mmCIF file of C-alpha atoms in Angstrom:
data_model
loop_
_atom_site.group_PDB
_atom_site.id
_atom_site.type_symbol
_atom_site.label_atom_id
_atom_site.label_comp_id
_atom_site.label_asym_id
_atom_site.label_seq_id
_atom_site.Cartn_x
_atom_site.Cartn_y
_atom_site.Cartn_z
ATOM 1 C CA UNK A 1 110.232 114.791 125.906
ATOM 2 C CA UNK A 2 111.340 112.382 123.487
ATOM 3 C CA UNK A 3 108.866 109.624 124.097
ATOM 4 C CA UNK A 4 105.938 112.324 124.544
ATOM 5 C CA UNK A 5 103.279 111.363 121.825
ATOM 6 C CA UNK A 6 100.995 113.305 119.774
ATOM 7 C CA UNK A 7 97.248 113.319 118.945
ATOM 8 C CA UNK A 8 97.811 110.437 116.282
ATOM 9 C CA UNK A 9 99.955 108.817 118.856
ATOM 10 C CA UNK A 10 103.380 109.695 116.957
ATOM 11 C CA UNK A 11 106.291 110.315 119.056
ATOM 12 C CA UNK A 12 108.759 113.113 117.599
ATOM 13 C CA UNK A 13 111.261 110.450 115.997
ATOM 14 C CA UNK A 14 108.299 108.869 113.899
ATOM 15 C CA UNK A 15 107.210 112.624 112.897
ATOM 16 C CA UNK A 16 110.751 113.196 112.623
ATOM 17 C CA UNK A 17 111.052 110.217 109.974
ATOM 18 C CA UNK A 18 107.640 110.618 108.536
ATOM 19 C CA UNK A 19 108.588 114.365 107.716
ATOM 20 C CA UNK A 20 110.996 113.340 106.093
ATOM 21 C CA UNK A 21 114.240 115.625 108.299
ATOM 22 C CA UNK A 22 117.689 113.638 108.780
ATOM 23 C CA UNK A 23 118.888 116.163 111.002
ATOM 24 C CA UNK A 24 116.257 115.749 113.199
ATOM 25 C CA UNK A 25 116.082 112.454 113.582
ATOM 26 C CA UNK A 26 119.630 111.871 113.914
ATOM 27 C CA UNK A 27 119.804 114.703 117.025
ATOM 28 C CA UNK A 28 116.792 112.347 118.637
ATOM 29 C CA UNK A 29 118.625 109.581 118.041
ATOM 30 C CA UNK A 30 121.970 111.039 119.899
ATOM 31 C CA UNK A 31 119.695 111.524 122.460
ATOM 32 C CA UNK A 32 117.952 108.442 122.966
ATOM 33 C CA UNK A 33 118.250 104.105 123.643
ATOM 34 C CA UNK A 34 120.180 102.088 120.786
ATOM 35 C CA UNK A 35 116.876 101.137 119.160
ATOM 36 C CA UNK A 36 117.461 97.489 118.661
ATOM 37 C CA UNK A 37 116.239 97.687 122.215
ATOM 38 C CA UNK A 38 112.862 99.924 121.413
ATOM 39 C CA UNK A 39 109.528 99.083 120.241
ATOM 40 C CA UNK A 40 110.004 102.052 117.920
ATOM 41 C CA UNK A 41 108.174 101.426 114.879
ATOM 42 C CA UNK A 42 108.277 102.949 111.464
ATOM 43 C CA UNK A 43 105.767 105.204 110.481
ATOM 44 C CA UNK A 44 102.751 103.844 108.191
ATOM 45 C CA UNK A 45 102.180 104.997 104.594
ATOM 46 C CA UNK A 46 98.947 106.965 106.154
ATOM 47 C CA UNK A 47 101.735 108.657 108.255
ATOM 48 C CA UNK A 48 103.964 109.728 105.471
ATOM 49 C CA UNK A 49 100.546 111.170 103.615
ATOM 50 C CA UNK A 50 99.913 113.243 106.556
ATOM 51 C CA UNK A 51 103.143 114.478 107.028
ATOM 52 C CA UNK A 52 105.619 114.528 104.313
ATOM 53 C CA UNK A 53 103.878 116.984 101.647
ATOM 54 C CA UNK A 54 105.361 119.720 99.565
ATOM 55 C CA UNK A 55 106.215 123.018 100.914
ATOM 56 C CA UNK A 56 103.944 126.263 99.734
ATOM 57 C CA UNK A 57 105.363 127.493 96.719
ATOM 58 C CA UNK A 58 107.848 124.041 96.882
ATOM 59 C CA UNK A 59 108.706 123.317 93.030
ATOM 60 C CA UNK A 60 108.158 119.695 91.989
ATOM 61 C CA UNK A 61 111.773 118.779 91.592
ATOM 62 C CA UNK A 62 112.452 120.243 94.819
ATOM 63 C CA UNK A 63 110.082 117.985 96.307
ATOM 64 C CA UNK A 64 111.299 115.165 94.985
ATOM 65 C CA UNK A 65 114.458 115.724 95.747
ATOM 66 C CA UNK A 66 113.947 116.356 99.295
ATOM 67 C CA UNK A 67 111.692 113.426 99.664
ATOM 68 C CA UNK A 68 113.719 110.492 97.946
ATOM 69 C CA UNK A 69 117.283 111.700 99.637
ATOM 70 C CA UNK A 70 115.806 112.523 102.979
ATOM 71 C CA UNK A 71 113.422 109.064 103.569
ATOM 72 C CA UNK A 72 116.526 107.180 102.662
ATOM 73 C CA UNK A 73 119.018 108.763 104.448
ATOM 74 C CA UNK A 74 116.636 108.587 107.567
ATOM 75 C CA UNK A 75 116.592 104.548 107.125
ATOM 76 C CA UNK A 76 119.737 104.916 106.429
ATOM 77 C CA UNK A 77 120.287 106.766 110.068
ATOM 78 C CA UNK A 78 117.741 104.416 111.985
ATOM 79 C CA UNK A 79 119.658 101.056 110.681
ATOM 80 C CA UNK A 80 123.488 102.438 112.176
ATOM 81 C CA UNK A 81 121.278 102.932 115.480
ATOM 82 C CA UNK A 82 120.144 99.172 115.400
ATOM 83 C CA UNK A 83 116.911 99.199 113.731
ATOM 84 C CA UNK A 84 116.059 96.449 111.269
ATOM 85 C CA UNK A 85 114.125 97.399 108.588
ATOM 86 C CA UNK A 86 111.545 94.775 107.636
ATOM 87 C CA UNK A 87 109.788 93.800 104.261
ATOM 88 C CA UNK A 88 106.648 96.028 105.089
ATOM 89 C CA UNK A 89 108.554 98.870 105.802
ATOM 90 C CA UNK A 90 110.761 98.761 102.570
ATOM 91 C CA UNK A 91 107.235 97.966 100.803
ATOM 92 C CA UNK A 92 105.872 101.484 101.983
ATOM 93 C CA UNK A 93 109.167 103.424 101.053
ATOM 94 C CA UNK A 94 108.286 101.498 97.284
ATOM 95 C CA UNK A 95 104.517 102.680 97.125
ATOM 96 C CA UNK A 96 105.340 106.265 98.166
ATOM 97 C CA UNK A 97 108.291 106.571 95.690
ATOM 98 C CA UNK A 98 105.317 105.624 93.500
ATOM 99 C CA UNK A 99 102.889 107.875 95.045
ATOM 100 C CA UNK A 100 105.748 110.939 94.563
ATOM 101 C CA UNK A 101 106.676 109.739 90.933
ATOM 102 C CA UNK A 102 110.088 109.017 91.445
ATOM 103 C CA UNK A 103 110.480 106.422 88.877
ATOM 104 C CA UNK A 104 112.005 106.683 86.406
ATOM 105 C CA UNK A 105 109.977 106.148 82.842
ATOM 106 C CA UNK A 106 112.121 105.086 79.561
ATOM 107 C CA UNK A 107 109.698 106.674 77.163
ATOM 108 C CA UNK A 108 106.166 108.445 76.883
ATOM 109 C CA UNK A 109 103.400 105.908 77.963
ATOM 110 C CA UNK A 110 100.050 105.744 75.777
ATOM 111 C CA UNK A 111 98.099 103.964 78.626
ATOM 112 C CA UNK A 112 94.539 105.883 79.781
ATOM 113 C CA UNK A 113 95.981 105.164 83.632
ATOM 114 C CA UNK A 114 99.270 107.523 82.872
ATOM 115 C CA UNK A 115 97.060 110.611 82.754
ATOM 116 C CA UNK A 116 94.924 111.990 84.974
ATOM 117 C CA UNK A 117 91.980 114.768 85.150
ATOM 118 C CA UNK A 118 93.173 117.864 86.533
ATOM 119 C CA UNK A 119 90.717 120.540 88.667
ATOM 120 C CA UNK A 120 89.003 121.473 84.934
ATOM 121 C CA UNK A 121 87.802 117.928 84.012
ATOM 122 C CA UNK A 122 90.516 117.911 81.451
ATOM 123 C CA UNK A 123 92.970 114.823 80.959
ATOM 124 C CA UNK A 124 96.166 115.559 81.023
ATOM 125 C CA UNK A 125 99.517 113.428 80.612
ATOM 126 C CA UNK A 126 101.467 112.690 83.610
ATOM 127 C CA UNK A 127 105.048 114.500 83.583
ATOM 128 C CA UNK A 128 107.473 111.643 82.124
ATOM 129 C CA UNK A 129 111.148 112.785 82.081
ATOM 130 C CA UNK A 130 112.343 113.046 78.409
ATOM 131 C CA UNK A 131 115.024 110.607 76.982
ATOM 132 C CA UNK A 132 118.681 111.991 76.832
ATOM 133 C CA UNK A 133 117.974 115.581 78.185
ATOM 134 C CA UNK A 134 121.429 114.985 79.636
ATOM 135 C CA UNK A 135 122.778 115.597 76.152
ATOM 136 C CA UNK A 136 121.473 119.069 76.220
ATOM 137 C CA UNK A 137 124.397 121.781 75.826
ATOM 138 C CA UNK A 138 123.541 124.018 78.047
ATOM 139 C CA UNK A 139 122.430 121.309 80.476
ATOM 140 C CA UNK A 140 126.288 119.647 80.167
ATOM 141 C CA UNK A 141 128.032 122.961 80.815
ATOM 142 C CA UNK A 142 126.148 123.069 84.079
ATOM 143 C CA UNK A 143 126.398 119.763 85.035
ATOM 144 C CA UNK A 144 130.148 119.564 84.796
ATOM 145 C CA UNK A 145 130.428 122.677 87.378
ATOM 146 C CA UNK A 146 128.412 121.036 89.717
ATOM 147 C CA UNK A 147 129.764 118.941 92.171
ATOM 148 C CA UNK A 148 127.811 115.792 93.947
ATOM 149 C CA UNK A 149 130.929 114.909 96.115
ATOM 150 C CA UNK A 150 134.531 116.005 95.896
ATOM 151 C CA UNK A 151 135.351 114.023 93.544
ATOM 152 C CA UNK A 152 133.010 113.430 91.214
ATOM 153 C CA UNK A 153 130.596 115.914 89.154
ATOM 154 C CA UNK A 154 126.722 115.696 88.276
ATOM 155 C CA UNK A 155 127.462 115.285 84.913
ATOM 156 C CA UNK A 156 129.926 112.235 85.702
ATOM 157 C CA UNK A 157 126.962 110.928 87.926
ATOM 158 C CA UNK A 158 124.403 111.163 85.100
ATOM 159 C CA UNK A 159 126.665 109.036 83.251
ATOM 160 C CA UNK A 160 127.519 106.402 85.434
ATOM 161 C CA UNK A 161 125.460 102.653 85.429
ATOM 162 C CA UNK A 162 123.606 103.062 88.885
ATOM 163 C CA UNK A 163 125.121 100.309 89.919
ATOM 164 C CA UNK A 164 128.605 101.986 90.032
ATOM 165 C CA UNK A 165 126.842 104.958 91.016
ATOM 166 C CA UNK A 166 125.823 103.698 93.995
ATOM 167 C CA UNK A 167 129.982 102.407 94.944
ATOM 168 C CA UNK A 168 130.750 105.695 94.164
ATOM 169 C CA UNK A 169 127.700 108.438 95.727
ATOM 170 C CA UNK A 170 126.781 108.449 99.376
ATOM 171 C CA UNK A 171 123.136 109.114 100.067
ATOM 172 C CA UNK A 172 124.026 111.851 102.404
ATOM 173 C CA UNK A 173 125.980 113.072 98.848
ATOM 174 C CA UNK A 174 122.574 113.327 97.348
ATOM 175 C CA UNK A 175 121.193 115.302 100.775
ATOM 176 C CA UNK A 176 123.571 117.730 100.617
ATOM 177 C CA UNK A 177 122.957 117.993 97.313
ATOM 178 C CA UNK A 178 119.695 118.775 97.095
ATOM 179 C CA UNK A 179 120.332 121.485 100.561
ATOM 180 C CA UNK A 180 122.412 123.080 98.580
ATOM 181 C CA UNK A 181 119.973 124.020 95.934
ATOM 182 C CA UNK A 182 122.222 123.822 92.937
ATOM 183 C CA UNK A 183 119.626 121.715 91.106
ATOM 184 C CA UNK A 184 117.672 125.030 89.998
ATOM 185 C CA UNK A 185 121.234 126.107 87.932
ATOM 186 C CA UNK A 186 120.238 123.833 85.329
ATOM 187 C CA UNK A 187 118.342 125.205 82.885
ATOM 188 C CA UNK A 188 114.653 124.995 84.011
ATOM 189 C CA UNK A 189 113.547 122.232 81.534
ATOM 190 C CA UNK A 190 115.684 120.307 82.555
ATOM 191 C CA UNK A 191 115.033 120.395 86.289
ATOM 192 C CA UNK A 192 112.375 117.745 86.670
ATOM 193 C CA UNK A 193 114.423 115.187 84.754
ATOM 194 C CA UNK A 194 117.630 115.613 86.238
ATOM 195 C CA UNK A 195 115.959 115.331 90.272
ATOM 196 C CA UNK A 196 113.906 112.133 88.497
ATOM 197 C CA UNK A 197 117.002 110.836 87.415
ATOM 198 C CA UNK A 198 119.069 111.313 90.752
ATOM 199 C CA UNK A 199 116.033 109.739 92.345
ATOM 200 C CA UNK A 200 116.532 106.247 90.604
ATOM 201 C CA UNK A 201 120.322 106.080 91.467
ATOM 202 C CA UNK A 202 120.151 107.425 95.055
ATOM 203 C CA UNK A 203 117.358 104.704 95.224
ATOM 204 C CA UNK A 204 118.823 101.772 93.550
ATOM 205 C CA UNK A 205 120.715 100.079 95.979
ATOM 206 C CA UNK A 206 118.084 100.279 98.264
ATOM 207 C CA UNK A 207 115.659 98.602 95.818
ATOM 208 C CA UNK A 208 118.356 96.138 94.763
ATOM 209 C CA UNK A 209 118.988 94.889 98.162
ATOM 210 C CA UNK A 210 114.980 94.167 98.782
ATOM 211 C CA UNK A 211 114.865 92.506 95.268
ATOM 212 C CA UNK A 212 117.557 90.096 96.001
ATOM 213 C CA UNK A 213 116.097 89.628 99.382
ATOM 214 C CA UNK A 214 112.609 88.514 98.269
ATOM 215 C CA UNK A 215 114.151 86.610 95.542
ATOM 216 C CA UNK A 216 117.003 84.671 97.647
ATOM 217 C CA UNK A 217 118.119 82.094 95.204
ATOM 218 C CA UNK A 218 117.408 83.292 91.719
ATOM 219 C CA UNK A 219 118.815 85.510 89.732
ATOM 220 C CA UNK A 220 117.981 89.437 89.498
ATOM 221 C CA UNK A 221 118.500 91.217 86.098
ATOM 222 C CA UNK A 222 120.595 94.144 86.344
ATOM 223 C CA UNK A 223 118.910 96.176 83.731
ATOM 224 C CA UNK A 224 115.926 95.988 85.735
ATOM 225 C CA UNK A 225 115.146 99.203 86.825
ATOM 226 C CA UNK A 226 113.597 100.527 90.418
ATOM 227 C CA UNK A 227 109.961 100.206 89.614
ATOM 228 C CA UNK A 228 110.864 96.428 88.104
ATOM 229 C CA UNK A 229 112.680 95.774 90.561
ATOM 230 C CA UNK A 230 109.410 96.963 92.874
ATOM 231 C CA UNK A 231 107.234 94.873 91.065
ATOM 232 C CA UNK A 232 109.324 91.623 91.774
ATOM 233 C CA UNK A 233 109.377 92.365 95.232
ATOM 234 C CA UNK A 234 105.386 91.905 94.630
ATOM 235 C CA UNK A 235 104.915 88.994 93.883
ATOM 236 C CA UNK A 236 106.318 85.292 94.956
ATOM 237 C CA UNK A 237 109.557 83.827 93.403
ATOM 238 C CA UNK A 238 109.189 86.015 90.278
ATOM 239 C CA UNK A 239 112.418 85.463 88.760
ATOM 240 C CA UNK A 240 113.454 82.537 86.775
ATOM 241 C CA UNK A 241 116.781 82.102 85.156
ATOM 242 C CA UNK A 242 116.631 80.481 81.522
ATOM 243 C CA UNK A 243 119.945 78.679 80.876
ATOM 244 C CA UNK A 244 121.650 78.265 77.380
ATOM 245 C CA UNK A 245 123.429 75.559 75.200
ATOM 246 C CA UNK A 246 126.232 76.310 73.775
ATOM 247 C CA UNK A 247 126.417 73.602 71.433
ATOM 248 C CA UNK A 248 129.104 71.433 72.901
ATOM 249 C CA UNK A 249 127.081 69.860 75.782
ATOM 250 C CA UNK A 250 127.887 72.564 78.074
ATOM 251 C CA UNK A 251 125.502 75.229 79.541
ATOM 252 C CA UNK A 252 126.072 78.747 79.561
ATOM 253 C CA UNK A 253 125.180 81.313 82.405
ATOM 254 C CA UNK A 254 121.902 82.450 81.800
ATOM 255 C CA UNK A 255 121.855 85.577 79.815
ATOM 256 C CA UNK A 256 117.855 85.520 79.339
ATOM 257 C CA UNK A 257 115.223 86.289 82.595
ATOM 258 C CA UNK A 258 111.521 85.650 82.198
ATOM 259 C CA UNK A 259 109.914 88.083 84.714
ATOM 260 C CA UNK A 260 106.397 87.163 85.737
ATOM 261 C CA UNK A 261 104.391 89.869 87.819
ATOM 262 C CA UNK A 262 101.341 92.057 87.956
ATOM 263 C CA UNK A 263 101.242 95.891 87.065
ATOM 264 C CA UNK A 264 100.756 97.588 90.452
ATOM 265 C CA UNK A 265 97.441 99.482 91.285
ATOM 266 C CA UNK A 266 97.424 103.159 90.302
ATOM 267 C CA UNK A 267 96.470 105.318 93.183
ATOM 268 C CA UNK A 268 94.549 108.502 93.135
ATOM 269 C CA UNK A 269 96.392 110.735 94.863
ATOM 270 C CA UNK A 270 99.434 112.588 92.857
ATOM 271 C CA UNK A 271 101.825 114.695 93.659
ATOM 272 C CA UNK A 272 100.992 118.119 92.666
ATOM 273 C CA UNK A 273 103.164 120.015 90.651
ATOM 274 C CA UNK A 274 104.269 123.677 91.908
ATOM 275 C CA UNK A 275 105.796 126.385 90.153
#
């Protein structure tokens, strides 16, 4: 039955969504109301920490992978059925991309809350993809044989602003993707950076849209990337646009942003990392 419900009260599209498995929930879907005309609600962060955890033996990248292209394909899914997303649920797909470590870092922080003490008491650095791994030889040859769509390779991906990424890339592209397994042909190093770096452009748009939601009127940097762009979507009317003279009485477009907001809380739990 699809509106039978578990012990936590879950029916099988919410452990469907919570898991996260697009194939699942769009075969419930097929088989049940349009659900702008359903109480169906989206599962709670507690939900998604229940249900959506690595796989025995599941590398980290794998994870990741699975995770990121899966949740947002599933929204994805839900929305063409007539489900509208609100702020709180696009708040709890933010804190669990943060939860998984799917953001993307620019460089190696020094901060005491970017480590964390593993099972011997020891402190250990979080896993921070390196700069320009990309760049990598043996990673290039790989990445131009592998193919995200039909027309366009991993490597071109990697190099593409994620804003053009995301006119270009389907998120079922980066599903498939990751089903297919081809991630583990790049050389093993490289792994973890590559699925953190797919991550961030399967993810952008989706981050972009809430960010220019929250913000309505003012202006949203587009160098900002997803965990900024999380971070606005924080805090109230964060972005201000500072406008320019340029010397002749007129005023430029703003080319500078001051962004105001507070560094999210660090949670416990992390994601652990399988071999």
């Amino acid at each position: 039955m699809i509106d039978a419900k578990d012990e936590a009260g879950l029916i099988p599209l919410q452990l469907a969504v919570a898991s996260p498995w697009p194939r699942l929930v769009d075969a419930l879907l097929n088989r049940g109301p349009d659900l702008g005309s359903t109480g169906f609600a989206f599962p709670t962060e507690s939900d998604f920490d229940e249900i959506a955890k690595p796989r025995v033996g599941e590398a980290s990248y794998h994870f990741k992978q699975r995770v990121a292209s899966g949740l947002l394909l599933v929204l994805e899914l839900l929305e063409k059925r007539g489900y509208r997303a609100s702020r709180s649920d696009a708040l709890t797909i933010m804190r669990l991309f943060d939860k998984w470590q799917l953001f993307k870092k620019s460089s190696r922080s020094t901060f005491v809350d970017d480590c964390f003490v593993n099972a011997r008491g020891i402190v250990e650095e979080l896993s921070i993809p390196r700069e320009h791994w990309y760049d990598d030889e043996d990673v290039v040859i790989v990445a131009r044989s592998l193919k995200m769509n039909p027309s366009l390779s991993l490597y071109e991906l990697v190099h593409l602003p994620a804003e053009e990424a995301t006119r270009l890339i389907a998120c079922k592209d980066y599903h498939e993707f990751w089903r297919s397994g081809d991630l583990r042909k790049l050389p093993y190093g490289s792994r973890e950076d590559c699925a953190v770096h797919l991550c961030e452009k399967l993810s952008r748009g989706f981050f972009r849209r809430w960010a220019l939601e929250h913000c309505r009127d003012d202006i949203v940097p587009e160098n900002l990337n997803n965990e900024d762009l999380w971070r606005v979507c924080l805090g109230p009317r964060v972005v201000k646009p500072l406008a320019q003279s340029n010397g002749v009485g007129k005023r430029k477009r703003a080319t500078n942003v001051v962004i105001k907001w507070e560094r999210p809380k660090k949670r416990s739990m992390k994601v652990p990392k399988i071999i």
